[in-house]
Tab-separated table of C-alpha atoms in Angstrom:
chain	number	residue	atom	x	y	z
A	720	MET	CA	-29.849	-0.998	-12.148
A	721	LYS	CA	-31.091	-1.069	-15.715
A	722	ALA	CA	-28.709	-1.846	-18.469
A	723	SER	CA	-29.422	1.376	-20.176
A	724	GLU	CA	-28.664	3.545	-17.188
A	725	LEU	CA	-25.301	5.253	-17.130
A	726	ASN	CA	-22.674	3.958	-14.773
A	727	VAL	CA	-19.676	6.174	-13.974
A	728	VAL	CA	-16.328	4.569	-12.929
A	729	THR	CA	-13.413	6.666	-11.764
A	730	GLY	CA	-10.153	5.317	-13.067
A	731	ALA	CA	-11.365	2.881	-15.583
A	732	PHE	CA	-7.942	2.984	-17.236
A	733	SER	CA	-6.098	2.082	-14.011
A	734	TYR	CA	-6.482	-1.024	-11.803
A	735	THR	CA	-9.450	-1.557	-9.617
A	736	GLY	CA	-11.619	0.689	-11.860
A	737	LYS	CA	-10.656	-1.347	-14.924
A	738	TYR	CA	-11.990	-4.563	-13.391
A	739	ILE	CA	-15.205	-2.887	-12.439
A	740	THR	CA	-15.620	-1.403	-15.843
A	741	GLU	CA	-14.955	-4.868	-17.481
A	742	ARG	CA	-17.663	-6.406	-15.269
A	743	LEU	CA	-20.214	-3.744	-16.078
A	744	LEU	CA	-19.502	-3.954	-19.862
A	745	ALA	CA	-19.867	-7.745	-19.748
A	746	MET	CA	-23.318	-7.208	-18.227
A	747	GLY	CA	-24.293	-4.857	-21.026
A	748	LYS	CA	-24.122	-1.691	-18.905
A	749	ASN	CA	-23.580	1.759	-20.275
A	750	VAL	CA	-20.169	2.973	-18.790
A	751	MET	CA	-18.342	6.320	-18.706
A	752	THR	CA	-15.097	7.013	-16.824
A	753	LEU	CA	-13.650	10.041	-14.986
A	754	THR	CA	-9.834	9.939	-15.116
A	755	GLY	CA	-6.824	11.890	-14.372
A	756	HIS	CA	-5.397	10.744	-17.661
A	757	PRO	CA	-8.019	11.498	-20.298
A	758	LYS	CA	-5.415	11.481	-23.176
A	759	ARG	CA	-4.156	8.018	-22.457
A	760	PRO	CA	-4.999	5.210	-24.924
A	761	ASN	CA	-8.572	3.991	-24.097
A	762	PRO	CA	-8.438	0.090	-23.747
A	763	PHE	CA	-12.293	0.062	-24.047
A	764	GLY	CA	-12.396	2.006	-27.288
A	765	SER	CA	-15.858	3.570	-28.078
A	766	ARG	CA	-17.575	1.522	-25.374
A	767	VAL	CA	-16.339	3.922	-22.642
A	768	LYS	CA	-16.229	7.598	-22.998
A	769	ALA	CA	-13.712	9.397	-20.777
A	770	PHE	CA	-13.855	12.786	-19.161
A	771	PRO	CA	-11.328	14.506	-16.852
A	772	PHE	CA	-11.845	14.706	-13.103
A	773	ASN	CA	-12.168	18.510	-13.041
A	774	PHE	CA	-11.673	18.698	-9.297
A	775	GLU	CA	-10.790	22.373	-9.673
A	776	LYS	CA	-13.892	23.005	-11.905
A	777	PRO	CA	-16.845	21.609	-9.911
A	778	LYS	CA	-19.478	22.825	-12.411
A	779	GLU	CA	-17.802	20.902	-15.262
A	780	LEU	CA	-17.544	17.834	-12.940
A	781	ILE	CA	-21.250	18.071	-12.207
A	782	LYS	CA	-21.994	18.366	-15.877
A	783	SER	CA	-19.995	15.157	-16.575
A	784	LEU	CA	-21.998	13.244	-13.910
A	785	GLU	CA	-25.485	14.390	-15.050
A	786	GLY	CA	-27.668	11.619	-16.233
A	787	ALA	CA	-25.760	8.891	-14.394
A	788	ALA	CA	-27.443	6.513	-12.059
A	789	VAL	CA	-24.427	4.943	-10.215
A	790	LEU	CA	-20.963	6.254	-9.364
A	791	TYR	CA	-18.216	3.741	-8.593
A	792	ASN	CA	-15.401	5.553	-6.944
A	793	THR	CA	-11.879	4.104	-6.892
A	794	TYR	CA	-10.040	7.489	-6.705
A	795	TRP	CA	-7.300	7.644	-4.127
A	796	ILE	CA	-3.535	7.824	-3.903
A	797	ARG	CA	-1.156	5.235	-2.418
A	798	PHE	CA	1.286	7.819	-1.130
A	799	PRO	CA	1.878	11.644	-1.423
A	800	HIS	CA	3.756	12.703	-4.526
A	801	GLY	CA	4.607	16.236	-5.589
A	802	THR	CA	1.768	18.612	-4.609
A	803	LEU	CA	-0.755	15.756	-4.328
A	804	THR	CA	-1.095	14.829	-0.569
A	805	PHE	CA	-3.522	12.693	1.304
A	806	GLU	CA	-5.288	15.898	2.398
A	807	LYS	CA	-5.556	16.995	-1.172
A	808	ALA	CA	-6.972	13.597	-2.167
A	809	VAL	CA	-9.516	13.941	0.557
A	810	GLU	CA	-10.583	17.399	-0.692
A	811	HIS	CA	-10.773	16.063	-4.222
A	812	THR	CA	-13.090	13.145	-3.120
A	813	LYS	CA	-15.318	15.491	-1.173
A	814	THR	CA	-15.649	17.595	-4.354
A	815	LEU	CA	-16.583	14.385	-6.255
A	816	ILE	CA	-19.220	13.541	-3.612
A	817	ASN	CA	-20.781	16.999	-3.767
A	818	ALA	CA	-20.772	16.886	-7.457
A	819	ALA	CA	-22.544	13.470	-7.399
A	820	GLU	CA	-25.240	14.997	-5.194
A	821	GLU	CA	-25.756	17.963	-7.395
A	822	ALA	CA	-25.838	15.768	-10.568
A	823	GLY	CA	-28.612	13.533	-9.049
A	824	ILE	CA	-26.505	10.302	-8.736
A	825	LYS	CA	-28.756	7.706	-7.269
A	826	ARG	CA	-26.079	5.612	-5.627
A	827	ILE	CA	-22.321	5.678	-4.883
A	828	VAL	CA	-20.276	2.545	-4.498
A	829	HIS	CA	-17.038	3.658	-2.910
A	830	ILE	CA	-13.910	1.510	-2.685
A	831	SER	CA	-12.373	2.189	0.712
A	832	VAL	CA	-9.973	-0.030	2.792
A	833	THR	CA	-10.439	-2.390	5.713
A	834	ASN	CA	-10.117	-0.708	9.083
A	835	ALA	CA	-10.541	2.762	7.671
A	836	ASP	CA	-10.690	5.131	10.598
A	837	GLU	CA	-10.844	8.897	10.631
A	838	ASP	CA	-8.921	8.947	13.928
A	839	SER	CA	-6.178	6.642	12.660
A	840	PRO	CA	-2.538	7.763	13.145
A	841	LEU	CA	-1.841	6.418	9.618
A	842	PRO	CA	-2.665	9.036	6.865
A	843	TYR	CA	-3.817	6.360	4.341
A	844	PHE	CA	-6.418	4.874	6.767
A	845	LYS	CA	-7.283	8.255	8.246
A	846	GLY	CA	-8.049	9.705	4.802
A	847	LYS	CA	-10.098	6.799	3.852
A	848	GLY	CA	-12.071	7.119	7.137
A	849	ILE	CA	-12.743	10.830	6.616
A	850	ILE	CA	-14.119	10.076	3.138
A	851	GLU	CA	-16.322	7.410	4.497
A	852	ARG	CA	-17.759	9.901	6.931
A	853	ALA	CA	-18.354	12.370	4.090
A	854	ILE	CA	-20.316	9.779	2.121
A	855	ILE	CA	-22.339	8.662	5.161
A	856	ASP	CA	-23.215	12.247	5.903
A	857	SER	CA	-24.147	13.010	2.253
A	858	LYS	CA	-27.602	12.625	0.645
A	859	LEU	CA	-26.460	9.729	-1.501
A	860	SER	CA	-27.523	6.174	-1.209
A	861	TYR	CA	-24.237	4.400	-0.681
A	862	ALA	CA	-22.313	1.144	-0.486
A	863	ILE	CA	-18.864	1.475	1.047
A	864	ILE	CA	-16.654	-1.463	0.140
A	865	ARG	CA	-13.534	-2.162	2.239
A	866	PRO	CA	-11.042	-4.313	0.513
A	867	THR	CA	-7.955	-5.747	2.295
A	868	VAL	CA	-5.224	-5.881	-0.439
A	869	THR	CA	-6.145	-6.690	-3.899
A	870	PHE	CA	-4.253	-9.006	-6.188
A	871	ALA	CA	-4.132	-9.538	-10.034
A	872	ILE	CA	-1.328	-9.646	-12.584
A	873	GLU	CA	-0.861	-5.867	-12.653
A	874	ASP	CA	-1.190	-5.151	-8.917
A	875	ILE	CA	1.548	-3.456	-6.903
A	876	LEU	CA	2.109	-5.537	-3.803
A	877	ILE	CA	1.892	-9.145	-4.866
A	878	ASN	CA	3.250	-8.564	-8.372
A	879	ASN	CA	6.261	-6.612	-7.067
A	880	ILE	CA	6.942	-9.152	-4.272
A	881	SER	CA	7.158	-11.691	-7.067
A	882	TRP	CA	9.281	-9.469	-9.293
A	883	LEU	CA	11.813	-8.930	-6.495
A	884	LEU	CA	11.889	-12.731	-5.776
A	885	ARG	CA	12.662	-13.310	-9.465
A	886	LYS	CA	15.261	-10.551	-9.888
A	887	SER	CA	17.115	-10.344	-6.543
A	888	PRO	CA	19.170	-13.047	-4.853
A	889	ILE	CA	17.917	-11.646	-1.525
A	890	PHE	CA	14.388	-10.696	-0.329
A	891	ALA	CA	14.084	-8.686	2.833
A	892	ILE	CA	11.029	-8.996	5.100
A	893	PRO	CA	10.470	-6.029	7.371
A	894	GLY	CA	10.446	-7.148	11.018
A	895	THR	CA	9.349	-10.700	11.952
A	896	GLY	CA	6.837	-11.041	9.099
A	897	GLU	CA	4.252	-12.412	11.519
A	898	TYR	CA	1.720	-9.666	10.540
A	899	LYS	CA	-1.195	-10.895	8.553
A	900	LEU	CA	-2.938	-10.218	5.108
A	901	GLN	CA	-6.113	-11.461	3.615
A	902	PRO	CA	-5.791	-10.733	-0.164
A	903	ILE	CA	-8.775	-10.461	-2.457
A	904	PHE	CA	-8.831	-11.076	-6.195
A	905	ALA	CA	-9.612	-7.965	-8.242
A	906	GLU	CA	-12.357	-9.682	-10.098
A	907	ASP	CA	-13.992	-10.820	-6.958
A	908	LEU	CA	-13.811	-7.207	-5.665
A	909	ALA	CA	-15.503	-6.043	-8.899
A	910	ASP	CA	-18.255	-8.592	-8.463
A	911	ILE	CA	-18.865	-7.408	-4.838
A	912	ALA	CA	-18.943	-3.745	-5.951
A	913	VAL	CA	-21.389	-4.336	-8.779
A	914	ASP	CA	-23.573	-6.465	-6.548
A	915	ALA	CA	-23.576	-3.748	-3.894
A	916	ALA	CA	-24.762	-1.168	-6.562
A	917	ASN	CA	-28.016	-3.139	-6.908
A	918	LYS	CA	-28.844	-3.144	-3.212
A	919	LYS	CA	-31.238	-0.550	-1.894
A	920	GLU	CA	-29.909	-0.280	1.592
A	921	ASN	CA	-26.837	1.686	2.743
A	922	LEU	CA	-23.945	-0.769	3.180
A	923	ILE	CA	-20.509	-0.801	4.707
A	924	ILE	CA	-18.783	-4.246	3.966
A	925	ASP	CA	-15.538	-5.659	3.881
A	926	ALA	CA	-14.112	-7.445	0.738
A	927	ALA	CA	-11.627	-10.097	1.740
A	928	GLY	CA	-10.373	-13.362	0.195
A	929	PRO	CA	-10.834	-16.859	1.703
A	930	GLU	CA	-7.157	-17.182	2.858
A	931	ILE	CA	-5.146	-15.412	5.531
A	932	TYR	CA	-1.424	-15.547	5.576
A	933	THR	CA	1.351	-13.968	7.641
A	934	PHE	CA	3.496	-11.779	5.393
A	935	GLU	CA	6.271	-14.274	5.854
A	936	GLU	CA	4.042	-17.124	4.859
A	937	LEU	CA	2.737	-15.140	1.820
A	938	VAL	CA	6.337	-14.402	0.544
A	939	LYS	CA	7.333	-17.980	1.031
A	940	LEU	CA	4.211	-19.093	-0.909
A	941	ILE	CA	4.964	-16.820	-3.768
A	942	ALA	CA	8.630	-17.860	-3.862
A	943	LYS	CA	7.561	-21.547	-3.993
A	944	LYS	CA	5.020	-20.944	-6.762
A	945	ILE	CA	7.377	-19.016	-9.020
A	946	GLN	CA	10.371	-21.319	-8.122
A	947	SER	CA	12.439	-18.440	-6.689
A	948	LYS	CA	15.916	-19.192	-5.306
A	949	ALA	CA	16.106	-15.920	-3.443
A	950	VAL	CA	17.345	-16.083	0.161
A	951	ILE	CA	14.671	-14.621	2.474
A	952	ILE	CA	16.106	-12.466	5.318
A	953	TYR	CA	14.597	-10.452	8.034
A	954	LEU	CA	15.480	-6.764	8.664
A	955	PRO	CA	14.357	-4.111	11.097
A	956	PRO	CA	11.640	-2.118	9.364
A	957	ASN	CA	13.740	1.012	8.880
A	958	ALA	CA	16.523	-1.047	7.234
A	959	ALA	CA	14.014	-2.858	4.939
A	960	LEU	CA	12.613	0.641	3.950
A	961	SER	CA	16.084	1.827	3.171
A	962	ALA	CA	16.747	-1.276	1.026
A	963	ALA	CA	13.495	-0.612	-0.814
A	964	LYS	CA	14.266	2.998	-1.376
A	965	VAL	CA	17.622	1.972	-3.117
A	966	ILE	CA	15.810	-0.464	-5.457
A	967	GLY	CA	13.031	2.268	-5.998
A	968	TYR	CA	15.729	4.703	-7.008
A	969	VAL	CA	17.054	2.224	-9.606
A	970	VAL	CA	13.547	1.538	-11.130
A	971	LYS	CA	12.332	5.117	-10.640
A	972	ASP	CA	9.447	4.149	-8.397
A	973	THR	CA	8.401	4.072	-4.727
A	974	LEU	CA	8.343	0.327	-3.771
A	975	LEU	CA	7.389	0.780	-0.125
A	976	THR	CA	6.555	3.534	2.351
A	977	LYS	CA	6.761	3.789	6.066
A	978	ASP	CA	2.974	4.069	6.363
A	979	GLU	CA	2.542	0.925	4.356
A	980	VAL	CA	4.962	-1.014	6.633
A	981	ASP	CA	3.191	0.405	9.734
A	982	GLY	CA	-0.187	-0.583	8.296
A	983	LEU	CA	0.972	-4.062	7.436
A	984	MET	CA	2.507	-4.545	10.920
A	985	SER	CA	-0.672	-3.241	12.534
A	986	ASN	CA	-2.714	-6.161	11.000
A	987	LEU	CA	-5.043	-3.673	9.225
A	988	LEU	CA	-5.346	-5.735	6.002
A	989	ILE	CA	-7.436	-8.606	7.365
A	990	SER	CA	-11.133	-8.695	8.030
A	991	LYS	CA	-13.255	-9.839	10.993
A	992	GLU	CA	-16.213	-10.456	8.563
A	993	LYS	CA	-16.990	-13.620	6.692
A	994	PRO	CA	-14.919	-13.717	3.454
A	995	ARG	CA	-16.798	-12.447	0.431
A	996	GLY	CA	-14.082	-13.228	-2.131
A	997	LYS	CA	-14.034	-16.726	-3.632
A	998	THR	CA	-10.666	-16.957	-5.391
A	999	SER	CA	-7.772	-18.108	-3.138
A	1000	ILE	CA	-4.444	-16.516	-3.845
A	1001	SER	CA	-2.729	-19.950	-3.570
A	1002	ASP	CA	-4.707	-21.354	-6.515
A	1003	TRP	CA	-4.330	-18.119	-8.441
A	1004	LEU	CA	-0.572	-18.184	-8.033
A	1005	THR	CA	-0.440	-21.717	-9.266
A	1006	GLN	CA	-2.338	-20.689	-12.441
A	1007	ASN	CA	-0.439	-17.537	-12.945
A	1008	ALA	CA	3.105	-18.553	-11.822
A	1009	ASP	CA	4.737	-17.769	-15.209
A	1010	ALA	CA	3.139	-14.348	-15.513
A	1011	VAL	CA	3.156	-12.794	-11.961
A	1012	GLY	CA	6.153	-10.693	-11.326
A	1013	ALA	CA	7.374	-10.990	-14.923
A	1014	MET	CA	7.538	-7.206	-14.987
A	1015	HIS	CA	7.733	-4.514	-12.362
A	1016	ALA	CA	4.385	-2.710	-11.767
A	1017	SER	CA	5.270	1.016	-11.289
A	1018	GLU	CA	2.904	3.148	-9.207
A	1019	LEU	CA	4.581	6.365	-10.489
A	1020	GLU	CA	4.259	5.293	-14.116
A	1021	ARG	CA	0.603	4.271	-13.709
A	1022	HIS	CA	-0.566	7.383	-11.968
A	1023	TYR	CA	2.045	10.127	-12.856
A	1024	GLN	CA	3.172	8.837	-16.216
A	1025	LEU	CA	6.795	8.631	-15.271
A	1026	THR	CA	8.998	6.164	-17.138
A	1027	THR	CA	10.820	3.238	-15.426
A	1028	LEU	CA	13.622	1.009	-16.403
């Protein structure tokens, strides 16, 4: 796409969207964001204009998208909270897809998840699968990117594992820890997304890193890199969830959900495709050992603006 053409990124002030936005700006692209938090401080200043999602006002949403060439969609929820359910998030995303069609968007780059399946028993993966189907059935040119689990300093999973290993004398692994993950670096995911925007054909591709670890191996790797002295124990999944709930109550956050444990233990966060990510998490942990896990990353604070300890 030409540098002068407008690129819209949902959630540029959040996590994945932020890295995509940074990549686009570095390339000299014109960027706008749709956000659920339009009044938050804009880290990009005048370089990125912000507009609200306006899911309940489709005409306003269409107006915001008019004149844009590419829509990068990172909108989703990690777990239900308050009145926002997975079903509502699906409805919102369908509204966004319809608005993109009406506004004349040329291409949508949608961030999904590996093994998304509209028939999945897990609401997170089912919702992602339903959205993929809506995009495929739309009139939009599309690239659906399916990341495994994304890591960076401010991510939820890797950062908070590190935080717990720093702060707690004990770290509990749900079950045996033999289920696998294939983490991808957020900057690599951004590169894959931006590259996919420049393709003409419709795409559905995985975005996975070059290394695969069992959850047990990953926890031990992180512990070694940050020199944690925490004792690693193994608990039945329900007991591990109960422990996470207690810690979550203290820090006013949701550390782990049953759906996330079920997804992990079902080996849904690895890819059968050739890795597209270049950054190994082992090297990254070595380079960022002092920073990763230095602070708790709160999902509720990030998306619902609740304070944490």
